[in-house]
Coordinates of C-alpha atoms and ligand atoms in Angstrom, one line a residue:
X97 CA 0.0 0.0 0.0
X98 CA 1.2 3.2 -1.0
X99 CA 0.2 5.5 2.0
X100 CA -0.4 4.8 5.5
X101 CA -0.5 8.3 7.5
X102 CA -3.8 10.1 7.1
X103 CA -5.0 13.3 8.5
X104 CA -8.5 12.0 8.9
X105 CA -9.6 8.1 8.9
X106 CA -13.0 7.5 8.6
X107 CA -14.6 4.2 9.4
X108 CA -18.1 3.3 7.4
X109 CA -18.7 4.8 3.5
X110 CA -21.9 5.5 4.3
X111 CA -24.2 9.0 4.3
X112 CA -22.5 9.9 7.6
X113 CA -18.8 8.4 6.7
X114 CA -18.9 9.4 3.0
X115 CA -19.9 12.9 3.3
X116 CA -17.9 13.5 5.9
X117 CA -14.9 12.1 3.9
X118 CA -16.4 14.4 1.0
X119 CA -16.3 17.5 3.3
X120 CA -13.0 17.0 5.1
X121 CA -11.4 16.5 1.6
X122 CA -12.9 19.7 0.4
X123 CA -11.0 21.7 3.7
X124 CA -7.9 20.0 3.1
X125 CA -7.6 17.6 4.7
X126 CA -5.5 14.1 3.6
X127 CA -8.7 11.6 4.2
X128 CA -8.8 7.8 3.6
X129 CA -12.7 6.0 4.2
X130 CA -12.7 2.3 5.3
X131 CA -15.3 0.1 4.1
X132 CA -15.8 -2.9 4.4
X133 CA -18.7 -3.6 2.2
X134 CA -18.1 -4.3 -1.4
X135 CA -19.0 -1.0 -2.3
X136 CA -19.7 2.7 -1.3
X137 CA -23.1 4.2 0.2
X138 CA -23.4 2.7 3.2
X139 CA -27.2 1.0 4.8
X140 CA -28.5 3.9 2.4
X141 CA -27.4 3.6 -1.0
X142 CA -26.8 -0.3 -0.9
X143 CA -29.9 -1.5 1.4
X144 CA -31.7 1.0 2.2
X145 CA -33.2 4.5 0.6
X146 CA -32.2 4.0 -2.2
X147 CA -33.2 0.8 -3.4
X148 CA -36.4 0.9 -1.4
X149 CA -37.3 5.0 -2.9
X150 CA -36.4 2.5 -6.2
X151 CA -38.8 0.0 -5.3
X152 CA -41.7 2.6 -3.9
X153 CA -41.5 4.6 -7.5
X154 CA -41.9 1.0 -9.5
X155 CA -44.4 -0.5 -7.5
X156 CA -46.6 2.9 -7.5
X157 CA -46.4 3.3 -11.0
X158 CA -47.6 -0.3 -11.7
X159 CA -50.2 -0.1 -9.2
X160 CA -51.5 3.2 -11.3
X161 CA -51.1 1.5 -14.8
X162 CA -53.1 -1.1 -12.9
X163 CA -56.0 0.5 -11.0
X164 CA -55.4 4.2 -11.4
X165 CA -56.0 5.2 -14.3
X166 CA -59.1 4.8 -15.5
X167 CA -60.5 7.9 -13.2
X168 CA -58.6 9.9 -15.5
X169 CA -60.0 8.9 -18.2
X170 CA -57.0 6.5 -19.9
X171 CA -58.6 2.7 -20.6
X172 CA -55.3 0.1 -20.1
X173 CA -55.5 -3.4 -20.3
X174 CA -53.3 -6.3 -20.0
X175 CA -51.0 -4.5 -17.5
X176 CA -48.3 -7.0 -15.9
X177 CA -45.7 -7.5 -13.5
X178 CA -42.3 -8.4 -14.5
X179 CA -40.7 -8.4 -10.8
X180 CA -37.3 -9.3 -12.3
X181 CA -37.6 -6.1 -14.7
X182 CA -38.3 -4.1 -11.7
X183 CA -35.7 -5.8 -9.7
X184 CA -33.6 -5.0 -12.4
X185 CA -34.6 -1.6 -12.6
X186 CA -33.6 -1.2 -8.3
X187 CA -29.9 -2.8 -8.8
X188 CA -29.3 -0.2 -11.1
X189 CA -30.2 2.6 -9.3
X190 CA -28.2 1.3 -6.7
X191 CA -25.1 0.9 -8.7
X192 CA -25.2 4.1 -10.2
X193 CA -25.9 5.5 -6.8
X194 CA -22.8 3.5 -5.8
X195 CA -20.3 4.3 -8.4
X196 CA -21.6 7.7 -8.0
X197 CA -19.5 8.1 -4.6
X198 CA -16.7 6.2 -6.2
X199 CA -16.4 8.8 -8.5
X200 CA -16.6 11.5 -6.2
X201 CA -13.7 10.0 -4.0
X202 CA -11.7 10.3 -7.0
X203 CA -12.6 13.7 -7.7
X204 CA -11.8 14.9 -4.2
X205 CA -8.8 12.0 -3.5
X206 CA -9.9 9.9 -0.6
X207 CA -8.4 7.1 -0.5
X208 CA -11.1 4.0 -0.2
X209 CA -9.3 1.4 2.0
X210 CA -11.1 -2.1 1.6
X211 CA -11.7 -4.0 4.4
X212 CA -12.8 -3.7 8.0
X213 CA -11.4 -1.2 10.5
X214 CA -10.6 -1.9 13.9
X215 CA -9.3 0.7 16.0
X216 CA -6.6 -0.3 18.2
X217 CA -4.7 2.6 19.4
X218 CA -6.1 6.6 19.5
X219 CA -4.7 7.4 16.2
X220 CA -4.9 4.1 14.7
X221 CA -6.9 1.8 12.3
X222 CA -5.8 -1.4 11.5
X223 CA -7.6 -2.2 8.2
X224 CA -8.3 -6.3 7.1
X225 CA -5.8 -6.7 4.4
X226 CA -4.7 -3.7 4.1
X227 CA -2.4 -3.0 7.3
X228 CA -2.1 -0.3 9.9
X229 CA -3.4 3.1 9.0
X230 CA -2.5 6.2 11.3
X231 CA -4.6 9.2 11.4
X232 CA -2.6 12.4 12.8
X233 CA -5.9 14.4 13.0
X234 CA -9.0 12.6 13.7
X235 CA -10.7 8.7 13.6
X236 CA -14.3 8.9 12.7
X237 CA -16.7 6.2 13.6
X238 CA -19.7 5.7 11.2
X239 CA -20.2 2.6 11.0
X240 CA -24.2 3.0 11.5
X241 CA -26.4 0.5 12.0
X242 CA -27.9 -3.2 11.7
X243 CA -31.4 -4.7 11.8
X244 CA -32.7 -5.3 15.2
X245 CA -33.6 -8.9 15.9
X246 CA -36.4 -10.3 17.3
X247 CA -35.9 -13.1 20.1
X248 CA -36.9 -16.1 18.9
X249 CA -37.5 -16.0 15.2
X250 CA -34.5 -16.4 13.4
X251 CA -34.1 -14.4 10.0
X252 CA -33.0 -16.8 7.0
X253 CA -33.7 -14.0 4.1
X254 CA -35.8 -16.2 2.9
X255 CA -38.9 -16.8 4.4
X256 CA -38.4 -14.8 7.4
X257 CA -36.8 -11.2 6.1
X258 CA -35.3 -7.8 6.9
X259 CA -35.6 -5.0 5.0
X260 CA -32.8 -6.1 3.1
X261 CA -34.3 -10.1 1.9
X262 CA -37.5 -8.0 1.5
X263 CA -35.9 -5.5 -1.3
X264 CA -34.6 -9.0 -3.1
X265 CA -38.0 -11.4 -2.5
X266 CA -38.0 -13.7 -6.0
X267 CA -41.6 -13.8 -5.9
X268 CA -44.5 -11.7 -4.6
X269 CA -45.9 -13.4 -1.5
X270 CA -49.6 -14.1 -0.9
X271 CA -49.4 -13.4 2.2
X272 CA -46.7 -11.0 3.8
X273 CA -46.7 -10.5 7.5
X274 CA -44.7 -7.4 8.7
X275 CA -43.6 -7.1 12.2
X276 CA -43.3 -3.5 13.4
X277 CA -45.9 -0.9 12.2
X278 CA -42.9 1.8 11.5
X279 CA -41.3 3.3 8.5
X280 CA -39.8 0.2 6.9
X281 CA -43.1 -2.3 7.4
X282 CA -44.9 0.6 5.8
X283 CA -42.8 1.1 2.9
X284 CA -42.0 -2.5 2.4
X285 CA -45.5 -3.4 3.3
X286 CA -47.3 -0.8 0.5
X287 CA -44.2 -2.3 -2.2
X288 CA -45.6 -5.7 -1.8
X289 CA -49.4 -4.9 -1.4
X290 CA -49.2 -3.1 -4.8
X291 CA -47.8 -5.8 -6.5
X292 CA -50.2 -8.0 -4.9
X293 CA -49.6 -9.6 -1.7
X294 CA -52.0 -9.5 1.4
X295 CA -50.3 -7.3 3.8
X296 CA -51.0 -7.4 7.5
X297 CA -48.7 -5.5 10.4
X298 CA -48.5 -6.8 13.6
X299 CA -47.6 -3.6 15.8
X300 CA -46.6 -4.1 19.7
X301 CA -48.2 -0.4 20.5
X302 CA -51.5 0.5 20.0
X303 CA -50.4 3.0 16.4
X304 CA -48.7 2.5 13.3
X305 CA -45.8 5.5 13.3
X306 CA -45.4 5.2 17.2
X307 CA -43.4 8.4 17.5
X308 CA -45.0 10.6 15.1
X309 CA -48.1 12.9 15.9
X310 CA -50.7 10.8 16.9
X311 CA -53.3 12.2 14.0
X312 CA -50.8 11.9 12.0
X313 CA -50.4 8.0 12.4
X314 CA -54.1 7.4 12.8
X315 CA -55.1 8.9 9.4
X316 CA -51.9 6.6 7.8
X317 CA -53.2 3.8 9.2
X318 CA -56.9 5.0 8.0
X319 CA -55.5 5.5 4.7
X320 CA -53.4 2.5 4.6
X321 CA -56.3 0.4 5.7
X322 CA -58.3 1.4 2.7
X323 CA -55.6 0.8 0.6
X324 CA -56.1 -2.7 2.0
X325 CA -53.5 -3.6 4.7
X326 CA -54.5 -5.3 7.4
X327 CA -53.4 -4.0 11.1
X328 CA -52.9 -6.3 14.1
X329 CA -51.8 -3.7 16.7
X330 CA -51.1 -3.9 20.6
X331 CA -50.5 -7.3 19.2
X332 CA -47.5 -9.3 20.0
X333 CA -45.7 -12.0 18.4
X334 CA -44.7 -14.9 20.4
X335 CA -43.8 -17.6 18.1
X336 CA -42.6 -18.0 14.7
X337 CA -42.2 -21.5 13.1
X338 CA -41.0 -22.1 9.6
X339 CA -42.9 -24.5 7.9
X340 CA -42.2 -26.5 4.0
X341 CA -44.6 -23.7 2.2
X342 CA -44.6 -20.7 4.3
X343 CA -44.1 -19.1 8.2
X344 CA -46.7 -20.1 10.5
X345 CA -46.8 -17.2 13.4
X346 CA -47.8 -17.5 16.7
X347 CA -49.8 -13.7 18.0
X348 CA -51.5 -12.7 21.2
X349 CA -52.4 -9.1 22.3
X350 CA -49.7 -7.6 24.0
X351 CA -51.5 -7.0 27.0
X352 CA -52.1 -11.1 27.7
X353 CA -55.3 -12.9 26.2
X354 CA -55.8 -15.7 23.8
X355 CA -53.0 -17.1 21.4
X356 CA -53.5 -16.7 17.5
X357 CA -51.8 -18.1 14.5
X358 CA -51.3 -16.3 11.3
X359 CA -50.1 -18.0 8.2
X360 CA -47.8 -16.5 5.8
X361 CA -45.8 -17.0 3.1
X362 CA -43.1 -14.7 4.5
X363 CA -42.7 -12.3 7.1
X364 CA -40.7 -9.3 7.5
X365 CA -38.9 -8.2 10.7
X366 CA -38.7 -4.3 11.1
X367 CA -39.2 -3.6 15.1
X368 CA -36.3 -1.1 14.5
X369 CA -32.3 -0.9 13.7
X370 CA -29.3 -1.0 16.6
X371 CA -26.4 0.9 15.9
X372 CA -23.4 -1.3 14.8
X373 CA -19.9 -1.3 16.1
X374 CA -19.3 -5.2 16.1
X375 CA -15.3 -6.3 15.5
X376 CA -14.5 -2.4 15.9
X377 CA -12.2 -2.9 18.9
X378 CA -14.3 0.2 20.6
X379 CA -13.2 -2.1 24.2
X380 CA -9.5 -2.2 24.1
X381 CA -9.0 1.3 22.9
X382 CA -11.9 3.0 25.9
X383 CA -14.5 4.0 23.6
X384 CA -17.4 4.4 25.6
X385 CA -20.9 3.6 24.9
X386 CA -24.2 4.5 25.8
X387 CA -27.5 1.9 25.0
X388 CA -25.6 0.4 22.9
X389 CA -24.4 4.2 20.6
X390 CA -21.2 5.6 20.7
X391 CA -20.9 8.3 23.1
X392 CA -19.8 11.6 22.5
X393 CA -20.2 15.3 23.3
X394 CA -21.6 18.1 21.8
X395 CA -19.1 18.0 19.4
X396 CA -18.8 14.5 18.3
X397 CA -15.9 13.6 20.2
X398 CA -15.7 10.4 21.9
X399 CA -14.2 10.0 25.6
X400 CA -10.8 8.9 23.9
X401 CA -9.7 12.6 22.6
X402 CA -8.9 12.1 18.6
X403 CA -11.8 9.3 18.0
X404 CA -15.4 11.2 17.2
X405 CA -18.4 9.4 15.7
X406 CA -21.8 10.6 13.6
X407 CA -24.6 8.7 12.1
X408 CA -26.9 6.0 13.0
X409 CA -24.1 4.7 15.4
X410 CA -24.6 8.0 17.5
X411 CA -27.6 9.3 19.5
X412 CA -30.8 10.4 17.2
X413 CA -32.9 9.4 14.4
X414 CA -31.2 7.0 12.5
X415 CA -31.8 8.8 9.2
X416 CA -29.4 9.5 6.3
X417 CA -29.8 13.6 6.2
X418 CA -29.1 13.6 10.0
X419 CA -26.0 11.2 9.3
X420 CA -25.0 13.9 6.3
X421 CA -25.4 17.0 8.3
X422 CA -23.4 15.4 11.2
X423 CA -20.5 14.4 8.5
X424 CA -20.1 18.1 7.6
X425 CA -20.5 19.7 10.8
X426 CA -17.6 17.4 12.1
X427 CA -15.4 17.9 8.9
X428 CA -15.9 21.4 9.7
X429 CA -15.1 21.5 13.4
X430 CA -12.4 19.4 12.3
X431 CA -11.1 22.4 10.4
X432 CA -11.9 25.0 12.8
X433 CA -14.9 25.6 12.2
X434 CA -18.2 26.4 14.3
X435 CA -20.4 24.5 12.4
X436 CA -23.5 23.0 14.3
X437 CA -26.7 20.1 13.3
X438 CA -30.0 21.6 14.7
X439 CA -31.3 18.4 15.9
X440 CA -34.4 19.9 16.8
X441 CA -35.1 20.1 13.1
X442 CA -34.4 16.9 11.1
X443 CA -37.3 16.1 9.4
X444 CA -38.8 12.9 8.8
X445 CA -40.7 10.9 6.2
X446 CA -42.3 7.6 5.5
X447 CA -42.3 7.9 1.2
X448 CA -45.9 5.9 1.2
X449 CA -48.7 6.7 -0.8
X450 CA -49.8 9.3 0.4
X451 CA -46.3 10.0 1.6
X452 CA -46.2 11.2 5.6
X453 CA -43.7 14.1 6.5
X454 CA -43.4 15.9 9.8
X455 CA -40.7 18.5 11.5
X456 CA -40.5 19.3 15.1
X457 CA -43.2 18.8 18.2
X458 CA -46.1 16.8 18.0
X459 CA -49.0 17.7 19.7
X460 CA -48.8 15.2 22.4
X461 CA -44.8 16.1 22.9
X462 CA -46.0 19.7 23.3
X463 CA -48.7 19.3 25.7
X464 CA -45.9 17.1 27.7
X465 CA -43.9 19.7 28.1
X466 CA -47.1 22.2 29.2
X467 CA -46.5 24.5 26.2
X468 CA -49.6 26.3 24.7
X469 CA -50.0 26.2 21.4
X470 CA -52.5 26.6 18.4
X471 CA -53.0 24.4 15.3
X472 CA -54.0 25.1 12.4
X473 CA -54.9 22.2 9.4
X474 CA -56.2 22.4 6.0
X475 CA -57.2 18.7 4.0
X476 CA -56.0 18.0 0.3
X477 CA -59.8 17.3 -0.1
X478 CA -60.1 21.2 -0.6
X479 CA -56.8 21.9 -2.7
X480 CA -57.6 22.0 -6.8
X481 CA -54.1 20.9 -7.8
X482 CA -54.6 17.9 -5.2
X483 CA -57.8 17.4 -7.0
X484 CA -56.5 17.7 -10.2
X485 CA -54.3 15.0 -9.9
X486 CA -56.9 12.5 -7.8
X487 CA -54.8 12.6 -4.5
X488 CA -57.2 14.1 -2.4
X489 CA -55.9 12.0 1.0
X490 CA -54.4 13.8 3.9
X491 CA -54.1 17.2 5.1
X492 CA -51.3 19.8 6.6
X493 CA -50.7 20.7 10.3
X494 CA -48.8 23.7 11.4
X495 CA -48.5 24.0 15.6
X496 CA -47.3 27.2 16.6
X497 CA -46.4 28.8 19.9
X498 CA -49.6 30.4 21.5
X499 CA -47.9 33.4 22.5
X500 CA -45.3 34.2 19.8
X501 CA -46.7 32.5 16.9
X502 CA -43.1 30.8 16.4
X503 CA -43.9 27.5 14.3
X504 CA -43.1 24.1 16.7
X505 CA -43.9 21.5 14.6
X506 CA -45.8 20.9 11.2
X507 CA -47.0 17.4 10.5
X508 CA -48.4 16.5 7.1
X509 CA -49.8 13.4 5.1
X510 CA -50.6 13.5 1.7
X511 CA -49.2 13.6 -2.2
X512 CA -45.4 14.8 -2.4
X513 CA -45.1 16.2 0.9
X514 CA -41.7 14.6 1.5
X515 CA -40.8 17.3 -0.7
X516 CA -43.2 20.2 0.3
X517 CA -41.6 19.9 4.4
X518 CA -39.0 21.5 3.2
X519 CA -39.7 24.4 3.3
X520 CA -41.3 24.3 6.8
X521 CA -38.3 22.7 8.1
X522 CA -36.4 26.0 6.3
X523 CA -38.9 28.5 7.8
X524 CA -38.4 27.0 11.3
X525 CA -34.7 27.4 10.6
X526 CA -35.6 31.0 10.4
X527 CA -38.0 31.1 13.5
X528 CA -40.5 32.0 11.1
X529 CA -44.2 32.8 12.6
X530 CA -47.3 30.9 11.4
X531 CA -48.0 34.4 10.2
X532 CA -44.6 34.5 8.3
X533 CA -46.1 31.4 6.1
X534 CA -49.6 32.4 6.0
X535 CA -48.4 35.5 4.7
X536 CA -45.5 34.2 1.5
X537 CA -46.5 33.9 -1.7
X538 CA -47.1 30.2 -2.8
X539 CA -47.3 29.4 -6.4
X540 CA -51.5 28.1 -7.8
X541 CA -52.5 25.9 -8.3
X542 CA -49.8 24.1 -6.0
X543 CA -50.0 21.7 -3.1
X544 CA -48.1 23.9 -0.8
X545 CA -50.9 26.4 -1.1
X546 CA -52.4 23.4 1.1
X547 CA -49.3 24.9 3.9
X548 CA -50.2 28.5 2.9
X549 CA -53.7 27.7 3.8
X550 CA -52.6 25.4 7.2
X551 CA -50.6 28.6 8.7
X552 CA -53.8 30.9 7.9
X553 CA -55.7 28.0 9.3
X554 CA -53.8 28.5 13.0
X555 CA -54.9 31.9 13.1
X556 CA -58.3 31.0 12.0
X557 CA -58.6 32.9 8.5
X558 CA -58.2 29.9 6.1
X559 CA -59.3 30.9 2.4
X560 CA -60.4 27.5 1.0
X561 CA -62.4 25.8 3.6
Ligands
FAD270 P1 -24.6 3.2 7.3 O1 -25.3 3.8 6.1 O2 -25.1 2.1 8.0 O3 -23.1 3.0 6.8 C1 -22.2 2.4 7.7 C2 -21.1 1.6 6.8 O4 -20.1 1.3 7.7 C3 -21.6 0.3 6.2 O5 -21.5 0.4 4.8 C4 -20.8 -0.8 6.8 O6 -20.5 -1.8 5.9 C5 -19.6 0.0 7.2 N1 -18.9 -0.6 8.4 C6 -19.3 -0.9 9.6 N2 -18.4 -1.4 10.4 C7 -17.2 -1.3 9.7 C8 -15.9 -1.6 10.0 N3 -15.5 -2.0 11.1 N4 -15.0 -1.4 9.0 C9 -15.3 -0.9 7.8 N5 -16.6 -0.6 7.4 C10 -17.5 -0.8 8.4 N6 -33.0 7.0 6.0 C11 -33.5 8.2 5.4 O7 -33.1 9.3 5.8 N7 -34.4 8.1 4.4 C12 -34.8 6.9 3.9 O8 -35.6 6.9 3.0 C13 -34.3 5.7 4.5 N8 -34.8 4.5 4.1 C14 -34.3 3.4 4.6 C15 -34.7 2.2 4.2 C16 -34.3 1.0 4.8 C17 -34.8 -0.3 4.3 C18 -33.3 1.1 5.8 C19 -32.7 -0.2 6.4 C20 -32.8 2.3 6.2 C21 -33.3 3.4 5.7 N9 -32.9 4.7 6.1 C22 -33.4 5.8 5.5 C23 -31.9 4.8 7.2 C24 -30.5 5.1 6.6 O9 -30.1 4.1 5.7 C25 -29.5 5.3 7.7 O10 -29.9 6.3 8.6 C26 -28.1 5.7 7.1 O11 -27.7 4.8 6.2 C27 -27.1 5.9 8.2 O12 -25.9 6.3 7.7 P2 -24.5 6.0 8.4 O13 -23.5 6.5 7.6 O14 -24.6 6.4 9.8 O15 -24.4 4.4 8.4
NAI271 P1 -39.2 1.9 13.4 O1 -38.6 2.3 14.7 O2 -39.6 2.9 12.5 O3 -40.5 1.0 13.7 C1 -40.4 -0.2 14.4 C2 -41.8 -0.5 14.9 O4 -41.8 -1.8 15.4 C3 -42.4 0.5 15.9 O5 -43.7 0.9 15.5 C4 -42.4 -0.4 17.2 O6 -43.4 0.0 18.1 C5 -42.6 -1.8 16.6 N1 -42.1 -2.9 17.4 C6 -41.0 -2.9 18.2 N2 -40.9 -4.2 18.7 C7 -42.0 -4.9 18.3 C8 -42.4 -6.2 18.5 N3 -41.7 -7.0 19.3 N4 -43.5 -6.6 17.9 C9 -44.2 -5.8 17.1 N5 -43.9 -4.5 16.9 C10 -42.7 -4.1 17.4 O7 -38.1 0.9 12.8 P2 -38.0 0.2 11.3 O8 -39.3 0.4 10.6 O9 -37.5 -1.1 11.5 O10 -36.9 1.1 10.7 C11 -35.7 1.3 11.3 C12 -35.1 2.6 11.1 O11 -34.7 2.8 9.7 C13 -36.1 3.7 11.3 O12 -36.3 4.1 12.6 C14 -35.6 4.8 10.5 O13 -34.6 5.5 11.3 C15 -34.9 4.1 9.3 N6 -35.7 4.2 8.1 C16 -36.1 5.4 7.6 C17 -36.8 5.5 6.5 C18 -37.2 6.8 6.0 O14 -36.7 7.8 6.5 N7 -38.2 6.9 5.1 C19 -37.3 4.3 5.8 C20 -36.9 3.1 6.5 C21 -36.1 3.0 7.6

């Protein structure tokens, strides 16, 4: 190997370790990303966003050339599923998502060492087949996360699946169980029920979307429900037992009651991801953790000065932006900077049909804390571009403060809102007012007239209802 001294060392080429690679580059630093995984991108880019935002955007457009069209007005017959086309259609995203980040360590010269890192001394990385690597400036630990497992029932990727078997499944099941009523069995879960399969989610709690507003997740459900999935919640599983044809799993509620078996074809395990430091040598050299995360301080240091860490493997949602944002503001700190995440503003999304988007307090985390504040909504039902385009489902919700007016948290279900929070999550940036967004401009006919009409809607003047 040609080089072994580094200024920076990251460990994990994924959003976090990438970007933050990417940034420290850009400063000036001499950088050098470990990965272990055949290629670049991380959870995200490999088996994760990516191929599942891949898989979402297929599946929706067969289920329209399917079943959606003919309220428009356009007769189509004979429509059919070729899953390996589709599959087909995923691995390529992927790997031009992929080779995408190869090329941009080229362009800004990091060195991609192959293998996996274990740290064994402060300011060094001993890499699997590649040798020891020093880092004079900084180790970062990204090495994100893993599927959480679920006591008892053993995941073969075949019949029982993760995310990841369930991005690959050869055939569309006729009966897909999901465990876990979150973001992935909601994704996952709407891929396969368009394409065909029976979906039901067995959720432990008594709501999909657990830790989003609670109106929020009971209109998804409400929505998803009419889509056809079928919810078991406050429902545990107790047993799973793979039989020659299928999964045969054993329920009760999770309060105690009377045992039932569901029978599937497959089922998918998403109760959740752990952060991953496994074979890192985190022991020997001090590293602390906390629950199972790296610790670190405000400034993602680590209790062993020179080692920091970002991403899923840190405190937070485990979510790629968050990882990104934390990549740069360490690169940056690294450099001198004062760069900072606002963690109080990563939004977050769940890119269904209608797609689910929300930034800051809900309603029940602000009337925990005793804060008074005023809501304002506005449906899709009542917007002409939602109508326009048949996707009347969902509404917008703007919470402000009762006494400034300062935006807390906006929470929205309905047709591209992943894209329309942004700017909400800008405008909180800004400490904008309700009155602030009630009062901009907003292009018609557009959906975000629908968040125009929400912030006039918390001071009770709403145009269009
Ligand atoms: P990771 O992306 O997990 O990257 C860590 C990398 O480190 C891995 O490539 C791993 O191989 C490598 N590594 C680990 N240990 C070592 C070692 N010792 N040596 C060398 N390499 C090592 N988030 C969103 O924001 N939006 C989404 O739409 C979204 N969809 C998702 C869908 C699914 C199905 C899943 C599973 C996750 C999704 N996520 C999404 C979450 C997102 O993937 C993670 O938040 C993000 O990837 C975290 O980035 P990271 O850099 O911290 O870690
Ligand atoms: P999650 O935390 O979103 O949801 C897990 C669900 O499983 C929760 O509703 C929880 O109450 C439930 N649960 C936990 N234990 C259970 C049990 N024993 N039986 C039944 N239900 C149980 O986790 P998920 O969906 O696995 O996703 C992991 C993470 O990946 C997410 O938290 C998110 O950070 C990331 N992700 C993000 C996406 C996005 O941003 N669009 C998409 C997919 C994943």
């Amino acid at each position: 190997m040609a080089e072994s001294t580094f200024d920076v060392v990251v460990i994990g080429g994924g959003p976090g370790g990438y970007v933050c690679a990417i940034r420290a580059a850009q400063l000036g630093f001499k950088v050098a990303c470990v990965e272990k995984r055949g290629t670049l991108g991380g959870t995200c880019l490999n088996v994760g966003c990516i191929p599942s935002k891949a898989l979402l955007a297929a599946s929706e457009k067969f289920e329209e050339a399917a079943h959606g069209l003919a309220k428009f007005g356009i007769k189509v017959g004979g429509v059919e599923l070729d899953l390996p086309g589709m599959q087909a259609h995923k691995d390529k995203v992927v790997k031009d998502n992929v080779t995408g980040i190869e090329f941009l360590f080229k362009k800004n010269k990091i060195a991609w060492l192959k293998g996996a890192g274990k740290i064994t001394a402060a300011n060094t990385v001993e890499v699997e087949g590649v040798g020891a690597i020093t880092a004079s400036k900084a180790i970062v630990i990204a090495t994100g996360s893993d599927v959480t497992p679920l006591p008892g029932i053993a995941i073969d990727e075949k019949r029982v699946v993760s995310s990841t078997g369930a991005l690959s499944l050869p055939e569309v099941p006729k009966h897909l169980v999901v465990i876990g009523g979150g973001v992935i069995g909601l994704e996952l879960g709407s891929v396969w029920g368009r394409l065909g399969a029976k979906v039901t989610v067995v959720e432990y709690l008594d709501r999909v979307l657990p830790t989003m507003d609670n109106e929020l997740s009971k209109q998804a459900q409400r929505i998803f429900a009419k889509q056809g999935m079928d919810f078991k919640l406050s429902t545990k599983v107790t047993g799973a037992s793979v039989t020659g044809t299928g999964v045969s799993l054993t329920v009760e509620p999770a309060a105690g009651g009377a045992a039932q078996t569901i029978e599937a074809d497959t089922v998918l395990v998403a109760i959740g991801r752990r952060p991953y430091t496994e074979g890192l040598g985190l022991e020997a050299v001090g590293v602390e953790l906390e629950r199972g995360r790296v610790k670190i301080d405000g400034h993602f240091q680590t209790n062993v000065p020179g080692i920091y860490a970002i991403g899923d493997v840190v405190e937070g949602p485990m979510l790629a932006h968050k990882a990104e944002e934390e990549g740069v503001a360490l690169a940056e700190q690294l450099a001198g900077q004062k760069s900072h995440v606002n963690h109080d503003l990563v939004p977050g999304v769940v890119y269904t049909w209608p797609e689910v988007a929300a930034v800051g307090k809900t309603e029940e985390q602000l009337k925990a804390a005793g804060v008074a504040y005023k809501a304002g909504k506005f449906p899709f039902t009542a917007n002409g571009r939602a109508r326009a385009g048949g996707n009347t489902d969902g509404f917008v919700k703007i919470l402000s403060d009762a006494a400034t007016d300062q935006v807390l948290g906006v929470h929205m279900i309905g047709p591209n809102v992943s894209e329309m929070i942004g700017e909400l999550v800008l405008a909180m940036e800004f400490s904008a007012s309700a009155e602030d967004v009630a009062r901009t401009c907003h292009a018609h006919p557009t959906l975000s007239e629908a968040v125009k009409e929400a912030a006039l809607a918390v001071d009770g003047r709403p145009l269009h209802i």
